[in-house]
Short mmCIF file of C-alpha atoms and ligand atoms in Angstrom, two decimals:
data_model
loop_
_atom_site.label_atom_id
_atom_site.label_comp_id
_atom_site.label_asym_id
_atom_site.label_seq_id
_atom_site.Cartn_x
_atom_site.Cartn_y
_atom_site.Cartn_z
CA UNK A 1 6.36 17.01 29.42
CA UNK A 2 2.61 16.30 29.47
CA UNK A 3 1.45 14.77 26.18
CA UNK A 4 -0.88 17.09 24.26
CA UNK A 5 -4.29 15.56 23.63
CA UNK A 6 -5.52 16.12 20.07
CA UNK A 7 -8.97 15.29 18.70
CA UNK A 8 -9.45 14.95 14.92
CA UNK A 9 -13.09 15.04 13.81
CA UNK A 10 -13.59 13.04 10.61
CA UNK A 11 -12.21 9.80 9.15
CA UNK A 12 -12.21 10.60 5.44
CA UNK A 13 -8.87 10.97 3.69
CA UNK A 14 -8.30 14.39 5.24
CA UNK A 15 -9.12 13.31 8.80
CA UNK A 16 -6.99 10.17 8.80
CA UNK A 17 -4.10 11.87 6.97
CA UNK A 18 -4.15 14.88 9.32
CA UNK A 19 -4.19 12.57 12.37
CA UNK A 20 -1.20 10.62 11.03
CA UNK A 21 0.71 13.78 10.07
CA UNK A 22 0.13 15.17 13.60
CA UNK A 23 1.53 11.96 15.15
CA UNK A 24 4.60 12.20 12.92
CA UNK A 25 5.08 15.93 13.69
CA UNK A 26 4.38 15.69 17.45
CA UNK A 27 5.50 12.18 18.52
CA UNK A 28 4.32 12.56 22.12
CA UNK A 29 0.83 13.71 21.12
CA UNK A 30 -2.14 11.53 22.08
CA UNK A 31 -4.32 11.67 18.94
CA UNK A 32 -7.94 10.48 18.78
CA UNK A 33 -10.00 10.29 15.59
CA UNK A 34 -13.68 10.88 16.37
CA UNK A 35 -16.00 10.22 13.45
CA UNK A 36 -19.59 9.40 12.59
CA UNK A 37 -18.56 7.30 9.56
CA UNK A 38 -15.40 5.45 8.61
CA UNK A 39 -13.97 4.08 5.38
CA UNK A 40 -15.40 2.57 3.20
CA UNK A 41 -18.46 4.72 3.97
CA UNK A 42 -17.06 8.22 3.48
CA UNK A 43 -17.13 10.56 0.49
CA UNK A 44 -13.44 9.86 0.11
CA UNK A 45 -14.19 6.22 -0.68
CA UNK A 46 -16.30 7.17 -3.69
CA UNK A 47 -13.52 9.23 -5.28
CA UNK A 48 -11.95 7.98 -8.49
CA UNK A 49 -8.56 8.83 -7.04
CA UNK A 50 -7.34 10.91 -9.96
CA UNK A 51 -4.50 13.18 -8.94
CA UNK A 52 -5.56 16.41 -10.61
CA UNK A 53 -7.15 19.58 -9.25
CA UNK A 54 -10.89 19.49 -10.09
CA UNK A 55 -13.71 21.75 -8.93
CA UNK A 56 -11.31 23.55 -6.63
CA UNK A 57 -10.80 27.24 -7.27
CA UNK A 58 -8.22 27.84 -4.58
CA UNK A 59 -5.00 29.77 -5.17
CA UNK A 60 -3.19 27.78 -7.88
CA UNK A 61 0.19 28.05 -6.12
CA UNK A 62 -1.28 26.49 -2.98
CA UNK A 63 -2.90 23.76 -5.13
CA UNK A 64 0.46 23.06 -6.78
CA UNK A 65 2.26 22.95 -3.40
CA UNK A 66 -0.31 20.57 -1.89
CA UNK A 67 -0.47 18.38 -5.00
CA UNK A 68 3.31 18.05 -5.16
CA UNK A 69 3.38 16.85 -1.53
CA UNK A 70 0.66 14.29 -2.33
CA UNK A 71 2.53 13.04 -5.40
CA UNK A 72 5.67 12.55 -3.30
CA UNK A 73 3.55 10.66 -0.73
CA UNK A 74 2.07 8.42 -3.45
CA UNK A 75 5.56 7.56 -4.69
CA UNK A 76 6.54 6.51 -1.14
CA UNK A 77 3.32 4.45 -0.92
CA UNK A 78 4.01 2.84 -4.31
CA UNK A 79 7.65 2.14 -3.36
CA UNK A 80 6.32 -0.15 -0.59
CA UNK A 81 4.56 -2.21 -3.27
CA UNK A 82 1.06 -1.24 -2.17
CA UNK A 83 -1.86 -1.84 -4.54
CA UNK A 84 -4.20 0.95 -5.60
CA UNK A 85 -1.70 3.54 -6.80
CA UNK A 86 0.03 3.92 -10.14
CA UNK A 87 1.02 6.38 -12.82
CA UNK A 88 -1.45 6.72 -15.65
CA UNK A 89 -1.39 8.66 -18.93
CA UNK A 90 -4.19 10.08 -20.97
CA UNK A 91 -6.02 12.92 -22.63
CA UNK A 92 -7.41 16.16 -21.17
CA UNK A 93 -9.62 17.58 -23.94
CA UNK A 94 -11.35 20.95 -23.60
CA UNK A 95 -13.66 23.20 -25.58
CA UNK A 96 -11.49 26.27 -24.96
CA UNK A 97 -7.73 26.70 -25.30
CA UNK A 98 -6.39 27.16 -21.77
CA UNK A 99 -3.23 25.60 -20.37
CA UNK A 100 -3.73 25.35 -16.57
CA UNK A 101 -0.69 26.22 -14.39
CA UNK A 102 -1.14 23.02 -12.36
CA UNK A 103 -0.05 21.02 -15.45
CA UNK A 104 3.51 21.82 -14.32
CA UNK A 105 3.24 19.07 -11.67
CA UNK A 106 2.32 16.44 -14.29
CA UNK A 107 4.78 14.34 -16.34
CA UNK A 108 5.21 13.92 -20.11
CA UNK A 109 3.04 16.96 -20.82
CA UNK A 110 2.35 17.30 -24.56
CA UNK A 111 -0.02 19.96 -25.90
CA UNK A 112 -1.71 18.23 -28.84
CA UNK A 113 -1.05 19.60 -32.32
CA UNK A 114 -3.89 20.33 -34.73
CA UNK A 115 -3.08 17.07 -36.49
CA UNK A 116 -3.16 15.12 -33.21
CA UNK A 117 -6.43 16.84 -32.24
CA UNK A 118 -8.01 15.68 -35.50
CA UNK A 119 -7.23 12.07 -34.48
CA UNK A 120 -8.28 12.39 -30.84
CA UNK A 121 -11.31 14.71 -30.93
CA UNK A 122 -14.63 12.88 -30.71
CA UNK A 123 -16.94 15.89 -30.55
CA UNK A 124 -17.18 19.26 -32.37
CA UNK A 125 -16.53 20.98 -29.03
CA UNK A 126 -13.22 19.15 -28.61
CA UNK A 127 -11.03 22.09 -29.63
CA UNK A 128 -7.92 21.82 -27.44
CA UNK A 129 -6.11 19.00 -25.72
CA UNK A 130 -3.14 17.91 -23.66
CA UNK A 131 -1.64 14.46 -23.21
CA UNK A 132 0.13 13.90 -19.89
CA UNK A 133 0.90 11.42 -17.14
CA UNK A 134 -0.43 11.72 -13.61
CA UNK A 135 -1.22 9.20 -10.86
CA UNK A 136 -4.25 7.57 -9.31
CA UNK A 137 -4.60 6.77 -5.60
CA UNK A 138 -7.49 4.46 -4.74
CA UNK A 139 -8.78 5.95 -1.47
CA UNK A 140 -10.12 2.91 0.37
CA UNK A 141 -6.95 0.78 0.51
CA UNK A 142 -4.89 3.92 1.15
CA UNK A 143 -7.05 5.04 4.08
CA UNK A 144 -6.77 1.49 5.47
CA UNK A 145 -2.96 1.68 5.19
CA UNK A 146 -2.92 5.07 6.92
CA UNK A 147 -5.31 3.91 9.65
CA UNK A 148 -3.09 0.90 10.42
CA UNK A 149 -0.07 3.21 10.79
CA UNK A 150 -2.13 5.58 12.95
CA UNK A 151 -3.20 2.78 15.33
CA UNK A 152 0.34 1.35 15.43
CA UNK A 153 1.52 4.81 16.55
CA UNK A 154 -0.86 4.59 19.52
CA UNK A 155 -3.73 6.53 17.96
CA UNK A 156 -7.28 6.00 19.24
CA UNK A 157 -10.55 5.80 17.28
CA UNK A 158 -14.03 6.75 18.59
CA UNK A 159 -17.18 6.27 16.51
CA UNK A 160 -19.70 9.02 17.22
CA UNK A 161 -21.26 12.12 15.71
CA UNK A 162 -20.04 15.37 17.30
CA UNK A 163 -23.05 17.64 17.74
CA UNK A 164 -21.11 20.60 19.16
CA UNK A 165 -17.35 21.21 19.03
CA UNK A 166 -17.49 22.47 22.62
CA UNK A 167 -18.26 18.88 23.74
CA UNK A 168 -14.58 18.13 23.20
CA UNK A 169 -13.19 21.14 25.07
CA UNK A 170 -12.61 19.52 28.43
CA UNK A 171 -10.89 16.37 27.16
CA UNK A 172 -8.65 17.79 24.42
CA UNK A 173 -5.98 20.50 24.13
CA UNK A 174 -6.43 20.95 20.35
CA UNK A 175 -9.33 20.00 18.07
CA UNK A 176 -8.95 19.47 14.30
CA UNK A 177 -12.05 19.72 12.12
CA UNK A 178 -11.88 17.46 9.06
CA UNK A 179 -15.64 16.96 8.82
CA UNK A 180 -15.94 17.79 5.11
CA UNK A 181 -19.49 18.77 4.23
CA UNK A 182 -20.38 18.13 7.89
CA UNK A 183 -18.76 21.50 8.66
CA UNK A 184 -21.88 23.21 7.39
CA UNK A 185 -23.67 22.11 10.55
CA UNK A 186 -20.75 21.45 12.88
CA UNK A 187 -19.18 24.91 12.64
CA UNK A 188 -22.02 26.76 10.90
CA UNK A 189 -20.04 27.34 7.70
CA UNK A 190 -22.55 28.53 5.11
CA UNK A 191 -19.75 28.80 2.58
CA UNK A 192 -19.61 25.04 2.13
CA UNK A 193 -22.09 23.29 -0.15
CA UNK A 194 -22.50 19.92 -1.88
CA UNK A 195 -21.54 19.33 -5.52
CA UNK A 196 -23.28 16.08 -6.35
CA UNK A 197 -21.19 13.56 -8.33
CA UNK A 198 -22.54 10.35 -9.89
CA UNK A 199 -20.16 7.68 -11.22
CA UNK A 200 -20.13 4.18 -12.67
CA UNK A 201 -17.37 1.65 -11.97
CA UNK A 202 -16.78 -0.63 -14.96
CA UNK A 203 -14.35 -3.34 -16.04
CA UNK A 204 -12.73 -2.81 -19.43
CA UNK A 205 -9.09 -4.00 -19.31
CA UNK A 206 -8.31 -2.98 -22.89
CA UNK A 207 -8.71 0.76 -22.07
CA UNK A 208 -5.23 1.92 -21.10
CA UNK A 209 -5.53 5.72 -21.05
CA UNK A 210 -7.68 8.13 -19.09
CA UNK A 211 -9.89 10.56 -21.02
CA UNK A 212 -11.35 13.72 -19.54
CA UNK A 213 -13.32 16.43 -21.30
CA UNK A 214 -15.51 19.29 -20.06
CA UNK A 215 -18.37 16.92 -19.22
CA UNK A 216 -17.20 13.32 -18.93
CA UNK A 217 -14.28 11.32 -17.58
CA UNK A 218 -12.97 7.77 -17.77
CA UNK A 219 -10.34 7.29 -15.07
CA UNK A 220 -8.17 4.23 -14.49
CA UNK A 221 -7.72 2.33 -11.23
CA UNK A 222 -5.95 -1.01 -10.67
CA UNK A 223 -8.72 -3.19 -12.07
CA UNK A 224 -11.63 -0.87 -12.79
CA UNK A 225 -12.40 2.30 -14.71
CA UNK A 226 -14.48 5.06 -13.15
CA UNK A 227 -16.86 6.80 -15.52
CA UNK A 228 -18.11 10.15 -14.45
CA UNK A 229 -18.80 13.52 -14.86
CA UNK A 230 -21.77 15.02 -13.11
CA UNK A 231 -21.16 18.09 -11.00
CA UNK A 232 -24.48 19.43 -9.70
CA UNK A 233 -24.06 22.20 -7.16
CA UNK A 234 -26.30 22.44 -4.08
CA UNK A 235 -27.82 19.03 -4.91
CA UNK A 236 -28.11 16.82 -1.81
CA UNK A 237 -29.75 13.76 -3.37
CA UNK A 238 -27.46 10.74 -3.07
CA UNK A 239 -29.70 8.21 -4.77
CA UNK A 240 -28.42 6.84 -8.10
CA UNK A 241 -30.32 8.35 -11.05
CA UNK A 242 -30.63 5.65 -13.75
CA UNK A 243 -31.16 8.20 -16.54
CA UNK A 244 -28.00 10.02 -15.52
CA UNK A 245 -26.14 6.70 -15.39
CA UNK A 246 -27.15 6.02 -18.99
CA UNK A 247 -26.01 9.52 -20.01
CA UNK A 248 -22.66 9.07 -18.26
CA UNK A 249 -22.11 5.69 -19.92
CA UNK A 250 -23.14 6.84 -23.40
CA UNK A 251 -21.18 10.08 -23.09
CA UNK A 252 -18.01 8.22 -22.17
CA UNK A 253 -18.53 5.70 -24.98
CA UNK A 254 -18.52 8.58 -27.48
CA UNK A 255 -15.16 9.72 -26.07
CA UNK A 256 -13.71 6.21 -25.64
CA UNK A 257 -15.52 3.85 -28.06
CA UNK A 258 -13.81 0.76 -26.56
CA UNK A 259 -15.96 1.31 -23.45
CA UNK A 260 -18.91 -0.10 -25.42
CA UNK A 261 -17.70 -3.55 -24.36
CA UNK A 262 -17.27 -2.55 -20.69
CA UNK A 263 -18.86 -4.64 -17.95
CA UNK A 264 -20.77 -2.42 -15.50
CA UNK A 265 -19.82 -3.22 -11.91
CA UNK A 266 -21.52 -0.60 -9.69
CA UNK A 267 -23.07 2.85 -9.49
CA UNK A 268 -22.27 5.48 -6.85
CA UNK A 269 -23.26 8.99 -5.85
CA UNK A 270 -21.66 11.28 -3.32
CA UNK A 271 -21.36 14.96 -2.47
CA UNK A 272 -18.13 16.90 -2.97
CA UNK A 273 -17.49 19.27 0.00
CA UNK A 274 -17.29 22.42 -2.12
CA UNK A 275 -16.12 25.83 -0.98
CA UNK A 276 -14.54 28.93 -2.58
CA UNK A 277 -11.27 27.93 -0.93
CA UNK A 278 -10.04 25.02 1.17
CA UNK A 279 -10.40 26.08 4.82
CA UNK A 280 -7.00 25.23 6.32
CA UNK A 281 -6.44 27.56 9.27
CA UNK A 282 -6.50 28.08 13.03
CA UNK A 283 -10.00 29.21 13.95
CA UNK A 284 -9.57 32.82 15.07
CA UNK A 285 -12.70 32.67 17.23
CA UNK A 286 -12.30 29.27 18.85
CA UNK A 287 -8.53 29.38 19.45
CA UNK A 288 -7.80 25.68 19.98
CA UNK A 289 -9.49 24.62 16.73
CA UNK A 290 -7.77 23.91 13.38
CA UNK A 291 -9.84 23.49 10.22
CA UNK A 292 -8.94 21.28 7.24
CA UNK A 293 -12.03 20.87 5.04
CA UNK A 294 -13.71 22.07 1.82
CA UNK A 295 -11.53 20.30 -0.80
CA UNK A 296 -14.29 20.08 -3.44
CA UNK A 297 -13.38 17.61 -6.19
CA UNK A 298 -9.72 17.55 -5.18
CA UNK A 299 -9.55 16.05 -1.71
CA UNK A 300 -7.44 13.06 -2.77
CA UNK A 301 -5.18 15.27 -4.89
CA UNK A 302 -4.53 17.80 -2.12
CA UNK A 303 -4.69 15.56 0.95
CA UNK A 304 -1.09 15.09 2.03
CA UNK A 305 -0.02 18.67 1.40
CA UNK A 306 -2.99 19.83 3.47
CA UNK A 307 -2.31 17.23 6.20
CA UNK A 308 1.29 18.42 6.61
CA UNK A 309 0.20 22.06 6.89
CA UNK A 310 -2.60 21.10 9.28
CA UNK A 311 -0.05 19.32 11.51
CA UNK A 312 2.17 22.43 11.48
CA UNK A 313 -0.78 24.56 12.67
CA UNK A 314 -1.50 22.05 15.45
CA UNK A 315 2.18 22.18 16.48
CA UNK A 316 1.90 25.98 16.70
CA UNK A 317 -1.09 25.69 19.05
CA UNK A 318 0.61 23.03 21.18
CA UNK A 319 3.73 25.19 21.52
CA UNK A 320 1.60 28.20 22.47
CA UNK A 321 -0.24 26.22 25.14
CA UNK A 322 3.06 24.90 26.55
CA UNK A 323 4.09 28.50 27.24
CA UNK A 324 0.89 29.24 29.20
C1 FAD B 401 -17.98 11.19 -7.39
C2 FAD B 401 -16.74 11.82 -6.80
C3 FAD B 401 -15.52 11.61 -7.42
C4 FAD B 401 -14.37 12.19 -6.90
N1 FAD B 401 -13.16 11.96 -7.50
C5 FAD B 401 -12.05 12.56 -7.02
C6 FAD B 401 -10.78 12.35 -7.65
O1 FAD B 401 -10.68 11.60 -8.63
N2 FAD B 401 -9.70 13.02 -7.16
C7 FAD B 401 -9.80 13.87 -6.07
O2 FAD B 401 -8.79 14.45 -5.67
N3 FAD B 401 -10.99 14.05 -5.42
C8 FAD B 401 -12.10 13.43 -5.89
N4 FAD B 401 -13.31 13.65 -5.28
C9 FAD B 401 -13.37 14.60 -4.14
C10 FAD B 401 -12.97 13.91 -2.84
O3 FAD B 401 -13.72 12.72 -2.71
C11 FAD B 401 -13.27 14.82 -1.65
O4 FAD B 401 -12.69 16.09 -1.84
C12 FAD B 401 -12.66 14.21 -0.38
O5 FAD B 401 -13.15 12.92 -0.21
C13 FAD B 401 -12.97 15.02 0.87
O6 FAD B 401 -12.39 14.29 1.95
P1 FAD B 401 -12.69 14.67 3.47
O7 FAD B 401 -11.91 13.73 4.30
O8 FAD B 401 -12.46 16.14 3.64
O9 FAD B 401 -14.26 14.46 3.61
P2 FAD B 401 -15.11 13.12 3.76
O10 FAD B 401 -14.51 12.00 3.02
O11 FAD B 401 -16.51 13.53 3.45
O12 FAD B 401 -15.00 12.77 5.31
C14 FAD B 401 -15.67 13.56 6.27
C15 FAD B 401 -15.65 12.76 7.57
O13 FAD B 401 -16.17 13.57 8.62
C16 FAD B 401 -17.13 12.82 9.34
N5 FAD B 401 -18.05 13.76 9.95
C17 FAD B 401 -18.74 14.76 9.33
N6 FAD B 401 -19.44 15.47 10.26
C18 FAD B 401 -19.19 14.87 11.47
C19 FAD B 401 -19.63 15.12 12.80
N7 FAD B 401 -20.47 16.12 13.07
N8 FAD B 401 -19.17 14.32 13.79
C20 FAD B 401 -18.31 13.30 13.53
N9 FAD B 401 -17.85 13.01 12.28
C21 FAD B 401 -18.30 13.80 11.27
C22 FAD B 401 -17.75 11.90 8.31
O14 FAD B 401 -18.36 10.80 8.94
C23 FAD B 401 -16.50 11.50 7.52
O15 FAD B 401 -15.80 10.46 8.16
C24 FAD B 401 -14.47 13.03 -5.75
C25 FAD B 401 -15.70 13.23 -5.12
C26 FAD B 401 -16.83 12.63 -5.64
C27 FAD B 401 -18.16 12.84 -4.96
N1 LIG B 402 -10.81 14.88 -11.28
C1 LIG B 402 -11.84 14.31 -11.87
O1 LIG B 402 -12.05 14.43 -13.04
C2 LIG B 402 -12.78 13.49 -11.03
C3 LIG B 402 -13.07 14.20 -9.78
O2 LIG B 402 -12.16 14.65 -9.14
C4 LIG B 402 -14.46 14.34 -9.31
O3 LIG B 402 -15.37 13.79 -9.94
O4 LIG B 402 -14.60 15.06 -8.31
#
């Protein structure tokens, strides 16, 4: 049987994961990743790697399904002894009492009592909190691990910007669009927009718990802590704003006083590919095109669940073409 030729546009976590999932689903497929940028120069590489839905308003049952698949994937990755992934515990503190449904995928979930809140709260607006365990997945080493598997499976990589999807028509049977924010131009999706995020990577080994509130976050990685919390919609500026950096640092020091002694390592800005929902579907107009983009602040969290479903959609198209 002739091997189906699949093009995956994009080499962020969703592009590489979708390409690998397609290889695993359709072993005789010839898969090519075509991308303008590669890790460590994608939005995915800037992510803190927290496994938790954030700035993603999609259907919560889909989010839970995708997140569960990612957590299972992380446990497989950790079982191999890879760096850059681990369980972490900490505090999710909010100004309003609301227990999100996605907490059901987390471990050791403990809604804080009034007494516990009195000890943990650092601001008057800290009214409600939950302690739980989740995971982190550092994107850059993970994407490297996935890329090595992809190439070992016979996958091909091409570095170039795709100006028009139709360019790929003659050489490929199915095209997968994992271009993130690039989809705005590539497929004319005006529903996708940037949510600018600025972060600081610091070293502060004595901080052992994450801490997230409505505005700020301090998230653990193997040897660094990522301090964040800006989320500016429709802002395209990716230059580091020193005043914002100061606000992020000071704001996190109020929440986690031990961070006062942190050593600042680097500053980063990138643009979350935000959309009302993740676009994971066969393009009804363009037939041979599958979309997997628009993951907002949750692309690491959702990636493997989305990649598996993307591969299933590609398999549907391949089967349909085989009948022609
Ligand atoms: C500061 C910050 C912190 C974050 N923290 C977290 C977190 O802790 N947890 C979490 O789950 N998520 C987090 N996110 C969100 C996460 O980073 C994104 O949702 C995720 O990276 C999106 O991945 P992607 O592969 O879809 O897109 P991208 O990583 O943006 O990759 C898109 C790829 O498509 C390529 N491309 C685009 N257009 C074209 C074209 N025309 N031709 C060829 N190639 C093209 C690009 O070169 C790139 O390789 C964070 C985001 C930011 C900004
Ligand atoms: N989940 C977070 O708090 C961080 C994040 O996902 C982002 O900044 O985006």
